[in-house]
Amino acid sequence: MSKLNDLINKLCPDGVEFVKLGETCEVLRGKRLTKKQLSETEKYPVFHGGIQPIGFYSKKNRNANTVMIINVGASAGTIGYSEKDFWSSDGCYCLSHTESVLPRYIYYVLSKDQHYFQSKVRHGGIPTLDALVVRNYRIPLPPLPIQTEIVRILDKFTQLEAELEAELEAELDCRKRQYEFYRDQLLSFGKITPPERNNVVWKKLSEVGTLVRGNGLQKKDFTPNGVGCIHYGQIYTHYRTFATETITCCSEELAKKLRTAEYGDVVIATTSENVEDVCKAVAWLGKESIAISGDAYIYKHNQNPKYIAYIFQTGNFFDYKKRKANGTKVIRLSGDAIGKYEVPLPPIEEQNRIVAILDRFESLTTSLQHGLPAEIAARRQQYEYYRDKLLDFKRKTA
């Protein structure tokens, strides 16, 4: 930072001139392509209405190291930057800069005040940002050596932030894999014939309990209060291994017509868009009965409910459901297939011990998972604080 301060004191001790962006950059609008022109195999990314490419094209109309400002849609006002040659559609403005300014410097300045552009978006129909707003926006324009030093510092911050995020995500992934390894080890037992070893008995789920299919409940049936209910889609979007409360309710009148889960039952989603989520299970440990939707089964049994729910998370069961699932866009597993899956059943005392261990592992993993976004957000706030400080220039007076 001392080098930057020395440069400012030397090159602009009286302050920095603020100029309209249009005086140092040309605001260019791209050309829209049709969906038929896009391909995942072509070379150049295509940007329209967002900072993520919508596809790829065989030609480019913008060079690498160009600042973008999204001008239409929900992302209007968002600032982007491409380090590669690309095609710009009419859904984003691109800045062609003069020699008096660095594109990376412009990117940081505009990112600092991104909220300004977002506040100027016209709504009513398709959200739109006018080019005049961009051209008239005033930016501080210090000499190039100062711009260069600011870019160097902020690029370093950006790199460190990205590295930290990668480290945190890698740690979380490592913990998840560690948890999955121990869970599968605890629940494998080494199946042999005859099917008894150390008081562990292998049985089909249908031999241990009863699968009852849910019925009737739809999302439109949710009410602010009433009888607790679980829709099958919520099992893989909201619930974890067990639950004591539901996030939705339905009317008492409807609940009387629906099949219900009682304390200790395991609710299993039998329909999903992917193999990973199909047959995700949640043990219901709430005091009240709850209604269950179709595309879900209620498994009634006399085992430890969490133990059964954990069984559905194992690698062995994942391999089984991959073989037995059917469908393409919608993946399903029949109740008959679920019932035929063989599970190891140690005595209840051993199930309780295993569940206590897995609960601790899951709690640690969940804590990491919840803490990760907060840690990343804190680092981003720190970065934004220093960025704003670096770009807070004294305005030069005439």
Coordinates of C-alpha atoms in Angstrom, one line a residue:
M1 CA 0.0 0.0 0.0
S2 CA 2.9 2.4 0.7
K3 CA 3.9 2.2 -3.0
L4 CA 0.4 3.3 -4.0
N5 CA 0.4 6.1 -1.5
D6 CA 3.8 7.3 -2.8
L7 CA 2.5 7.3 -6.3
I8 CA -0.7 9.3 -5.4
N9 CA 1.4 11.8 -3.5
K10 CA 3.8 12.2 -6.4
L11 CA 1.4 12.1 -9.4
C12 CA -1.8 13.6 -8.1
P13 CA -1.3 15.3 -4.8
D14 CA -4.2 17.7 -5.4
G15 CA -6.7 14.9 -6.2
V16 CA -7.9 12.9 -9.1
E17 CA -10.1 14.1 -12.0
F18 CA -13.5 12.4 -12.4
V19 CA -14.6 11.9 -16.0
K20 CA -17.6 10.5 -17.7
L21 CA -17.1 6.9 -18.7
G22 CA -18.1 7.8 -22.2
E23 CA -15.2 10.2 -22.5
T24 CA -12.6 7.4 -22.1
C25 CA -14.6 4.4 -23.3
E26 CA -16.8 3.6 -26.2
V27 CA -20.0 1.8 -25.1
L28 CA -20.6 -1.0 -27.7
R29 CA -23.7 -3.1 -28.0
G30 CA -23.3 -6.6 -29.5
K31 CA -25.4 -8.6 -32.0
R32 CA -27.8 -11.3 -31.0
L33 CA -27.5 -14.8 -32.2
T34 CA -30.2 -17.4 -32.6
K35 CA -30.2 -20.6 -30.5
K36 CA -29.5 -22.6 -33.7
Q37 CA -26.2 -20.7 -34.1
L38 CA -25.0 -21.7 -30.7
S39 CA -23.0 -24.8 -30.0
E40 CA -21.2 -26.4 -27.1
T41 CA -18.3 -27.4 -29.4
E42 CA -17.4 -24.0 -30.9
K43 CA -14.5 -21.8 -29.6
Y44 CA -15.9 -18.5 -28.4
P45 CA -18.3 -18.0 -25.5
V46 CA -21.4 -16.0 -26.1
F47 CA -22.8 -13.6 -23.5
H48 CA -26.3 -12.4 -23.3
G49 CA -28.2 -11.1 -20.3
G50 CA -25.7 -12.6 -17.8
I51 CA -22.0 -13.1 -17.0
Q52 CA -22.2 -16.8 -17.7
P53 CA -22.0 -17.8 -21.3
I54 CA -25.2 -19.1 -22.9
G55 CA -23.3 -21.1 -25.5
F56 CA -20.4 -20.9 -27.9
Y57 CA -20.0 -19.6 -31.5
S58 CA -17.5 -20.0 -34.3
K59 CA -16.7 -16.2 -34.4
K60 CA -15.8 -13.5 -32.0
N61 CA -16.7 -9.8 -32.0
R62 CA -14.9 -8.7 -28.8
N63 CA -11.3 -9.2 -27.7
A64 CA -10.0 -10.6 -24.4
N65 CA -9.8 -8.4 -21.4
T66 CA -13.0 -6.5 -22.0
V67 CA -15.4 -5.1 -19.5
M68 CA -19.1 -6.1 -19.9
I69 CA -22.2 -4.5 -18.4
I70 CA -25.4 -6.6 -18.7
N71 CA -28.2 -4.4 -20.0
V72 CA -31.3 -6.7 -20.1
G73 CA -33.1 -9.2 -17.9
A74 CA -32.8 -10.1 -14.3
S75 CA -29.0 -9.5 -14.3
A76 CA -29.2 -6.0 -15.8
G77 CA -26.6 -3.8 -14.2
T78 CA -24.2 -6.6 -13.4
I79 CA -20.6 -6.0 -14.2
G80 CA -18.5 -8.7 -15.9
Y81 CA -15.1 -9.2 -17.4
S82 CA -13.8 -11.7 -20.0
E83 CA -10.2 -12.7 -20.1
K84 CA -10.9 -14.5 -23.4
D85 CA -12.1 -13.5 -26.8
F86 CA -15.9 -13.8 -27.0
W87 CA -19.1 -12.9 -28.8
S88 CA -21.2 -10.2 -27.3
S89 CA -24.9 -10.2 -28.0
D90 CA -27.2 -7.2 -27.7
G91 CA -27.9 -8.3 -24.1
C92 CA -24.7 -6.7 -22.8
Y93 CA -22.6 -3.5 -23.4
C94 CA -18.9 -3.8 -23.9
L95 CA -16.4 -1.1 -23.2
S96 CA -13.7 -0.2 -25.8
H97 CA -11.2 1.8 -23.8
T98 CA -8.7 4.5 -24.8
E99 CA -5.0 4.4 -23.9
S100 CA -5.7 6.6 -20.8
V101 CA -7.3 3.8 -18.8
L102 CA -6.8 0.1 -18.1
P103 CA -9.7 -2.3 -18.7
R104 CA -9.1 -4.1 -15.5
Y105 CA -9.1 -0.8 -13.6
I106 CA -12.5 0.1 -15.1
Y107 CA -13.8 -3.3 -14.1
Y108 CA -12.9 -2.8 -10.4
V109 CA -14.2 0.8 -10.4
L110 CA -17.6 -0.3 -11.9
S111 CA -17.8 -3.4 -9.7
K112 CA -17.4 -1.1 -6.6
D113 CA -20.5 0.8 -7.7
Q114 CA -22.5 -2.0 -9.3
H115 CA -25.4 -1.2 -7.1
Y116 CA -25.6 2.2 -8.9
F117 CA -26.2 0.6 -12.3
Q118 CA -28.7 -1.9 -10.9
S119 CA -30.6 1.0 -9.3
K120 CA -30.9 2.7 -12.8
V121 CA -32.4 -0.3 -14.5
R122 CA -35.8 0.5 -16.0
H123 CA -38.5 -2.0 -15.0
G124 CA -41.9 -2.7 -16.5
G125 CA -41.6 -5.5 -19.0
I126 CA -38.0 -6.6 -19.6
P127 CA -35.6 -4.9 -17.2
T128 CA -33.3 -2.6 -19.2
L129 CA -30.2 -0.5 -18.6
D130 CA -29.8 2.5 -20.9
A131 CA -26.5 3.1 -22.6
L132 CA -26.7 6.8 -21.6
V133 CA -26.6 5.8 -18.0
V134 CA -23.3 4.0 -18.6
R135 CA -21.8 6.8 -20.7
N136 CA -22.6 9.5 -18.2
Y137 CA -21.3 7.6 -15.2
R138 CA -18.2 9.4 -13.8
I139 CA -15.2 7.4 -12.8
P140 CA -11.9 8.6 -11.1
L141 CA -9.1 8.7 -13.6
P142 CA -5.7 8.7 -12.0
P143 CA -2.5 8.3 -14.0
L144 CA -1.7 4.9 -15.5
P145 CA 1.0 4.0 -12.9
I146 CA -1.6 4.4 -10.1
Q147 CA -4.2 2.3 -12.1
T148 CA -1.5 -0.3 -12.6
E149 CA -0.7 -0.6 -8.9
I150 CA -4.4 -0.7 -7.9
V151 CA -5.0 -3.5 -10.4
R152 CA -2.0 -5.4 -9.1
I153 CA -3.2 -5.2 -5.5
L154 CA -6.8 -6.1 -6.3
D155 CA -5.8 -8.9 -8.6
K156 CA -3.8 -10.4 -5.8
F157 CA -6.8 -10.0 -3.4
T158 CA -9.0 -11.7 -5.9
Q159 CA -6.5 -14.6 -6.4
L160 CA -6.2 -15.0 -2.6
E161 CA -10.0 -15.0 -2.2
A162 CA -10.4 -17.6 -4.9
E163 CA -7.7 -19.8 -3.3
L164 CA -9.3 -19.6 0.1
E165 CA -12.7 -20.5 -1.3
A166 CA -11.1 -23.5 -3.1
E167 CA -9.4 -24.6 0.1
L168 CA -12.6 -24.3 2.2
E169 CA -14.6 -26.2 -0.4
A170 CA -11.9 -28.9 -0.6
E171 CA -11.9 -29.3 3.2
L172 CA -15.7 -29.7 3.1
D173 CA -15.4 -32.2 0.3
C174 CA -12.7 -34.1 2.3
R175 CA -14.9 -34.2 5.4
K176 CA -17.9 -35.4 3.4
R177 CA -15.8 -38.2 1.9
Q178 CA -14.4 -39.1 5.3
Y179 CA -17.9 -39.3 6.8
E180 CA -19.2 -41.4 3.9
F181 CA -16.3 -43.8 4.3
Y182 CA -16.9 -44.4 8.0
R183 CA -20.7 -44.5 7.5
D184 CA -20.3 -47.3 4.8
Q185 CA -17.8 -49.1 7.0
L186 CA -20.1 -49.0 10.0
L187 CA -23.1 -50.3 8.0
S188 CA -21.4 -52.9 5.8
F189 CA -20.8 -55.7 8.4
G190 CA -19.3 -58.0 5.8
K191 CA -22.2 -60.1 4.5
I192 CA -21.6 -63.9 4.5
T193 CA -23.6 -67.1 4.2
P194 CA -25.3 -68.2 6.4
P195 CA -26.6 -64.7 7.0
E196 CA -25.6 -64.4 10.6
R197 CA -22.4 -63.1 12.0
N198 CA -21.9 -61.4 15.4
N199 CA -25.7 -61.3 15.8
V200 CA -26.1 -59.4 12.6
V201 CA -29.0 -60.7 10.4
W202 CA -29.5 -59.8 6.8
K203 CA -33.1 -59.4 5.7
K204 CA -35.1 -57.8 3.0
L205 CA -36.7 -54.5 3.9
S206 CA -40.1 -56.1 3.1
E207 CA -39.4 -58.8 5.7
V208 CA -38.6 -56.2 8.4
G209 CA -41.4 -53.7 7.9
T210 CA -44.2 -52.5 5.6
L211 CA -44.0 -50.0 2.8
V212 CA -47.1 -47.8 2.5
R213 CA -47.4 -45.5 -0.5
G214 CA -48.3 -41.8 0.1
N215 CA -51.2 -40.3 -1.8
G216 CA -53.0 -37.1 -2.9
L217 CA -51.0 -34.2 -1.4
Q218 CA -49.9 -31.5 -3.9
K219 CA -48.0 -28.3 -3.4
K220 CA -51.2 -26.3 -4.0
D221 CA -52.7 -28.0 -0.9
F222 CA -50.2 -26.3 1.5
T223 CA -51.8 -24.1 4.1
P224 CA -50.3 -21.7 6.7
N225 CA -51.3 -24.0 9.5
G226 CA -53.0 -27.3 10.2
V227 CA -51.6 -30.8 10.0
G228 CA -47.9 -31.2 9.2
C229 CA -47.1 -32.7 5.9
I230 CA -44.2 -33.7 3.7
H231 CA -44.2 -33.5 -0.1
Y232 CA -41.8 -35.9 -1.7
G233 CA -39.8 -33.1 -3.4
Q234 CA -39.0 -31.6 0.0
I235 CA -37.2 -34.7 1.2
Y236 CA -34.2 -34.0 -1.1
T237 CA -34.4 -30.3 -1.1
H238 CA -34.9 -29.6 2.6
Y239 CA -34.7 -32.5 5.0
R240 CA -31.7 -34.3 6.2
T241 CA -31.5 -37.7 8.0
F242 CA -34.3 -37.1 10.4
A243 CA -36.9 -34.4 11.2
T244 CA -39.1 -33.5 14.2
E245 CA -41.0 -30.7 12.4
T246 CA -42.4 -30.1 8.9
I247 CA -41.9 -27.0 6.9
T248 CA -45.4 -27.2 5.5
C249 CA -49.0 -28.0 6.6
C250 CA -52.2 -29.0 4.9
S251 CA -55.8 -28.7 6.1
E252 CA -57.2 -31.2 8.7
E253 CA -60.0 -32.1 6.2
L254 CA -57.4 -33.1 3.6
A255 CA -55.2 -34.9 6.1
K256 CA -58.0 -37.3 6.9
K257 CA -57.9 -38.5 3.3
L258 CA -54.1 -38.9 3.2
R259 CA -51.8 -41.6 4.5
T260 CA -49.8 -40.6 7.5
A261 CA -46.4 -41.2 9.0
E262 CA -46.1 -41.8 12.8
Y263 CA -43.1 -41.4 15.1
G264 CA -40.3 -43.7 14.0
D265 CA -41.5 -44.2 10.4
V266 CA -39.1 -43.5 7.6
V267 CA -40.4 -41.4 4.6
I268 CA -38.8 -42.3 1.3
A269 CA -38.9 -40.2 -1.9
T270 CA -39.3 -42.6 -4.8
T271 CA -39.3 -40.1 -7.7
S272 CA -36.6 -37.5 -8.7
E273 CA -34.8 -36.0 -11.7
N274 CA -31.6 -37.9 -10.9
V275 CA -30.4 -41.2 -9.3
E276 CA -28.6 -39.4 -6.5
D277 CA -31.9 -38.0 -5.0
V278 CA -34.3 -40.8 -5.7
C279 CA -34.9 -42.8 -2.5
K280 CA -33.6 -40.2 -0.2
A281 CA -35.1 -41.0 3.2
V282 CA -35.9 -39.1 6.3
A283 CA -36.8 -40.6 9.7
W284 CA -39.8 -38.9 11.2
L285 CA -39.3 -38.2 14.9
G286 CA -42.0 -35.7 15.5
K287 CA -44.7 -36.3 18.2
E288 CA -47.6 -35.7 15.8
S289 CA -48.7 -37.7 12.8
I290 CA -48.0 -36.1 9.4
A291 CA -49.5 -36.5 5.9
I292 CA -47.3 -37.8 3.1
S293 CA -47.7 -37.1 -0.6
G294 CA -47.7 -39.5 -3.5
D295 CA -44.3 -40.4 -5.1
A296 CA -43.2 -41.3 -1.5
Y297 CA -43.4 -44.4 0.7
I298 CA -43.9 -44.6 4.4
Y299 CA -41.7 -47.4 5.8
K300 CA -43.2 -48.8 9.1
H301 CA -40.9 -51.0 11.1
N302 CA -39.6 -51.7 14.6
Q303 CA -35.9 -50.8 14.1
N304 CA -34.0 -47.7 15.0
P305 CA -35.5 -45.2 12.5
K306 CA -32.3 -43.2 12.0
Y307 CA -30.4 -46.5 11.4
I308 CA -32.8 -47.3 8.6
A309 CA -32.5 -43.8 7.1
Y310 CA -28.7 -44.0 7.2
I311 CA -28.9 -47.3 5.3
F312 CA -30.5 -45.4 2.4
Q313 CA -27.4 -43.2 2.3
T314 CA -24.8 -45.9 1.8
G315 CA -22.8 -46.6 -1.2
N316 CA -24.2 -50.1 -1.4
F317 CA -27.7 -48.8 -1.6
F318 CA -26.7 -46.2 -4.2
D319 CA -25.3 -49.0 -6.4
Y320 CA -28.5 -51.0 -5.9
K321 CA -30.8 -48.2 -6.8
K322 CA -28.7 -47.4 -9.9
R323 CA -29.4 -50.9 -11.1
K324 CA -33.1 -50.9 -10.2
A325 CA -34.1 -47.4 -11.1
N326 CA -36.0 -46.7 -14.3
G327 CA -36.8 -43.6 -16.4
T328 CA -34.9 -41.0 -18.2
K329 CA -36.1 -37.4 -17.4
V330 CA -37.9 -38.7 -14.3
I331 CA -36.2 -41.4 -12.3
R332 CA -38.3 -43.8 -10.2
L333 CA -37.8 -46.8 -7.9
S334 CA -40.7 -49.1 -7.3
G335 CA -41.9 -50.1 -3.8
D336 CA -41.2 -53.7 -4.9
A337 CA -37.6 -52.9 -5.6
I338 CA -37.1 -51.1 -2.4
G339 CA -38.7 -54.0 -0.4
K340 CA -36.2 -56.4 -2.0
Y341 CA -33.1 -54.6 -0.8
E342 CA -31.3 -56.6 1.9
V343 CA -30.1 -54.7 5.0
P344 CA -27.9 -55.8 7.9
L345 CA -29.8 -55.8 11.2
P346 CA -27.7 -55.9 14.4
P347 CA -29.4 -55.8 17.7
I348 CA -31.1 -52.5 18.6
E349 CA -28.4 -51.7 21.1
E350 CA -25.8 -51.9 18.3
Q351 CA -28.0 -49.9 16.0
N352 CA -28.2 -47.2 18.7
R353 CA -24.4 -47.1 19.0
I354 CA -23.9 -46.8 15.3
V355 CA -26.5 -44.1 15.0
A356 CA -24.8 -42.1 17.8
I357 CA -21.5 -42.2 15.9
L358 CA -23.1 -41.2 12.6
D359 CA -25.0 -38.4 14.2
R360 CA -21.8 -36.9 15.4
F361 CA -20.2 -37.2 12.0
E362 CA -23.2 -35.7 10.3
S363 CA -23.4 -32.8 12.8
L364 CA -19.7 -32.0 12.1
T365 CA -20.3 -32.1 8.4
T366 CA -23.4 -29.9 8.6
S367 CA -21.6 -27.4 10.8
L368 CA -18.8 -27.1 8.1
Q369 CA -21.4 -26.9 5.4
H370 CA -23.3 -24.1 7.1
G371 CA -20.1 -22.3 8.1
L372 CA -18.6 -22.3 4.6
P373 CA -20.9 -19.7 3.1
A374 CA -20.4 -17.5 6.1
E375 CA -16.7 -17.7 5.9
I376 CA -16.7 -17.0 2.2
A377 CA -19.0 -14.0 2.7
A378 CA -16.7 -12.6 5.4
R379 CA -13.7 -12.8 3.1
R380 CA -15.7 -11.1 0.3
Q381 CA -16.7 -8.3 2.6
Q382 CA -13.1 -7.9 3.6
Y383 CA -12.0 -7.8 -0.1
E384 CA -14.8 -5.3 -0.9
Y385 CA -13.7 -3.1 2.0
Y386 CA -10.1 -2.8 0.7
R387 CA -11.3 -2.4 -2.9
D388 CA -13.5 0.5 -1.9
K389 CA -10.7 2.1 0.1
L390 CA -8.3 1.8 -2.8
L391 CA -10.7 3.4 -5.2
D392 CA -11.8 6.2 -2.8
F393 CA -9.9 9.1 -4.4
K394 CA -9.9 12.7 -3.4
R395 CA -11.7 14.6 -6.1
K396 CA -9.6 17.2 -7.9
T397 CA -11.2 20.7 -7.9
A398 CA -10.8 23.2 -10.8

